[in-house]
PDB file of C-alpha atoms in Angstrom:
ATOM      1  CA  MET B   1      69.877  -3.944  15.205  1.00 71.00           C
ATOM      2  CA  LYS B   2      66.187  -4.653  14.647  1.00 90.00           C
ATOM      3  CA  TRP B   3      63.943  -1.628  14.315  1.00 96.00           C
ATOM      4  CA  ASN B   4      60.242  -1.655  15.208  1.00 97.00           C
ATOM      5  CA  LEU B   5      57.641  -0.177  12.865  1.00 97.00           C
ATOM      6  CA  ARG B   6      54.617   1.683  14.184  1.00 98.00           C
ATOM      7  CA  PHE B   7      51.850   3.666  12.546  1.00 98.00           C
ATOM      8  CA  GLN B   8      50.223   6.816  13.866  1.00 98.00           C
ATOM      9  CA  LYS B   9      46.448   6.507  13.902  1.00 98.00           C
ATOM     10  CA  ASP B  10      45.833   8.695  10.820  1.00 97.00           C
ATOM     11  CA  ALA B  11      48.664   7.048   8.880  1.00 97.00           C
ATOM     12  CA  LYS B  12      47.241   3.599   9.629  1.00 98.00           C
ATOM     13  CA  LYS B  13      43.838   4.729   8.365  1.00 97.00           C
ATOM     14  CA  GLU B  14      45.351   6.011   5.096  1.00 96.00           C
ATOM     15  CA  PHE B  15      47.480   2.873   4.743  1.00 97.00           C
ATOM     16  CA  LEU B  16      44.421   0.635   5.037  1.00 98.00           C
ATOM     17  CA  LYS B  17      42.696   2.589   2.235  1.00 97.00           C
ATOM     18  CA  LEU B  18      45.455   1.582  -0.188  1.00 96.00           C
ATOM     19  CA  ASP B  19      45.117  -1.375  -2.539  1.00 96.00           C
ATOM     20  CA  PRO B  20      46.115  -4.591  -0.684  1.00 98.00           C
ATOM     21  CA  GLN B  21      48.894  -5.230  -3.208  1.00 98.00           C
ATOM     22  CA  ILE B  22      50.404  -1.789  -2.460  1.00 97.00           C
ATOM     23  CA  GLN B  23      50.078  -2.447   1.287  1.00 98.00           C
ATOM     24  CA  ARG B  24      52.005  -5.714   0.934  1.00 98.00           C
ATOM     25  CA  ARG B  25      54.666  -4.041  -1.198  1.00 98.00           C
ATOM     26  CA  ILE B  26      55.207  -1.277   1.390  1.00 98.00           C
ATOM     27  CA  LEU B  27      55.351  -3.706   4.319  1.00 98.00           C
ATOM     28  CA  GLN B  28      57.730  -5.990   2.425  1.00 98.00           C
ATOM     29  CA  TYR B  29      60.003  -3.020   1.670  1.00 97.00           C
ATOM     30  CA  PHE B  30      60.187  -2.113   5.353  1.00 97.00           C
ATOM     31  CA  LYS B  31      60.660  -5.698   6.553  1.00 96.00           C
ATOM     32  CA  GLU B  32      63.378  -6.549   4.048  1.00 95.00           C
ATOM     33  CA  ARG B  33      65.251  -3.256   3.657  1.00 95.00           C
ATOM     34  CA  ILE B  34      64.613  -0.833   6.509  1.00 96.00           C
ATOM     35  CA  LEU B  35      63.893  -2.694   9.739  1.00 95.00           C
ATOM     36  CA  THR B  36      66.922  -4.972   9.514  1.00 94.00           C
ATOM     37  CA  ILE B  37      69.680  -2.396   8.972  1.00 95.00           C
ATOM     38  CA  ASP B  38      71.605  -0.561  11.679  1.00 94.00           C
ATOM     39  CA  ASN B  39      70.874   2.922  10.352  1.00 94.00           C
ATOM     40  CA  PRO B  40      67.555   3.407   8.515  1.00 96.00           C
ATOM     41  CA  ARG B  41      68.787   6.816   7.363  1.00 95.00           C
ATOM     42  CA  THR B  42      71.113   5.168   4.829  1.00 95.00           C
ATOM     43  CA  LEU B  43      68.005   4.682   2.666  1.00 95.00           C
ATOM     44  CA  GLY B  44      65.350   7.253   1.960  1.00 94.00           C
ATOM     45  CA  LYS B  45      65.769  10.989   2.245  1.00 96.00           C
ATOM     46  CA  SER B  46      65.495  13.677   4.890  1.00 96.00           C
ATOM     47  CA  LEU B  47      62.722  16.201   4.413  1.00 94.00           C
ATOM     48  CA  THR B  48      63.503  19.913   4.540  1.00 92.00           C
ATOM     49  CA  GLY B  49      62.003  23.081   5.964  1.00 90.00           C
ATOM     50  CA  ASN B  50      59.458  22.694   8.733  1.00 89.00           C
ATOM     51  CA  LEU B  51      59.378  18.925   8.050  1.00 88.00           C
ATOM     52  CA  ASN B  52      63.096  18.415   8.724  1.00 92.00           C
ATOM     53  CA  GLU B  53      62.449  16.015  11.605  1.00 94.00           C
ATOM     54  CA  PHE B  54      60.892  13.500   9.199  1.00 96.00           C
ATOM     55  CA  TRP B  55      62.349  10.957   6.787  1.00 97.00           C
ATOM     56  CA  ARG B  56      60.851   9.919   3.447  1.00 96.00           C
ATOM     57  CA  TYR B  57      60.928   6.495   1.810  1.00 98.00           C
ATOM     58  CA  ARG B  58      59.793   5.819  -1.765  1.00 97.00           C
ATOM     59  CA  VAL B  59      58.017   2.632  -2.765  1.00 97.00           C
ATOM     60  CA  GLY B  60      56.997   2.955  -6.389  1.00 95.00           C
ATOM     61  CA  ASP B  61      54.678   5.959  -6.686  1.00 95.00           C
ATOM     62  CA  TYR B  62      53.995   5.969  -2.948  1.00 97.00           C
ATOM     63  CA  ARG B  63      55.724   7.958  -0.236  1.00 97.00           C
ATOM     64  CA  ILE B  64      56.018   6.931   3.384  1.00 98.00           C
ATOM     65  CA  ILE B  65      56.847   9.754   5.792  1.00 96.00           C
ATOM     66  CA  CYS B  66      58.405   8.556   9.038  1.00 98.00           C
ATOM     67  CA  LYS B  67      59.861   9.798  12.273  1.00 97.00           C
ATOM     68  CA  ILE B  68      62.912   7.846  13.426  1.00 97.00           C
ATOM     69  CA  GLU B  69      63.384   7.485  17.191  1.00 95.00           C
ATOM     70  CA  ASP B  70      66.963   6.329  17.713  1.00 93.00           C
ATOM     71  CA  ASP B  71      66.686   6.026  21.509  1.00 94.00           C
ATOM     72  CA  ASN B  72      63.719   3.651  21.309  1.00 94.00           C
ATOM     73  CA  ILE B  73      64.678   1.916  18.029  1.00 96.00           C
ATOM     74  CA  ILE B  74      61.288   2.800  16.566  1.00 97.00           C
ATOM     75  CA  ILE B  75      60.277   4.026  13.118  1.00 98.00           C
ATOM     76  CA  THR B  76      56.859   5.677  13.269  1.00 98.00           C
ATOM     77  CA  VAL B  77      54.928   6.123  10.036  1.00 98.00           C
ATOM     78  CA  VAL B  78      53.203   9.507  10.219  1.00 97.00           C
ATOM     79  CA  MET B  79      51.887   9.713   6.645  1.00 96.00           C
ATOM     80  CA  VAL B  80      51.503   7.421   3.654  1.00 96.00           C
ATOM     81  CA  GLY B  81      50.084   8.117   0.234  1.00 94.00           C
ATOM     82  CA  HIS B  82      50.565   8.620  -3.478  1.00 93.00           C
ATOM     83  CA  ARG B  83      53.421  10.958  -4.360  1.00 90.00           C
ATOM     84  CA  ARG B  84      51.153  13.666  -5.797  1.00 87.00           C
ATOM     85  CA  GLU B  85      49.045  13.778  -2.615  1.00 85.00           C
ATOM     86  CA  VAL B  86      51.354  13.100   0.301  1.00 80.00           C
ATOM     87  CA  TYR B  87      52.983  16.540   0.531  1.00 71.00           C
ATOM     88  CA  GLU B  88      49.768  18.547   0.118  1.00 67.00           C
ATOM     89  CA  ASP B  89      48.364  20.411   3.093  1.00 60.00           C
TER      90      ASP B  89
END
């Protein structure tokens, strides 16, 4: 099964602020490891509490928070950032 990757508007804006090398590394991780497997939940980790509908992937010191839509075969990136900043609110 081939998953599709989408970015929410704010997540895309934050992604584009990252160093181009980090951007490439994140996209490569998704293309090679996440989008090509049948169940993207076999990698990463479920968030807890009021964020339990989201899934987290780690790429170096960066965290990518996603929502997985099984019915539509879509992974939507809702937040991306450095590990010390991504969970702050």
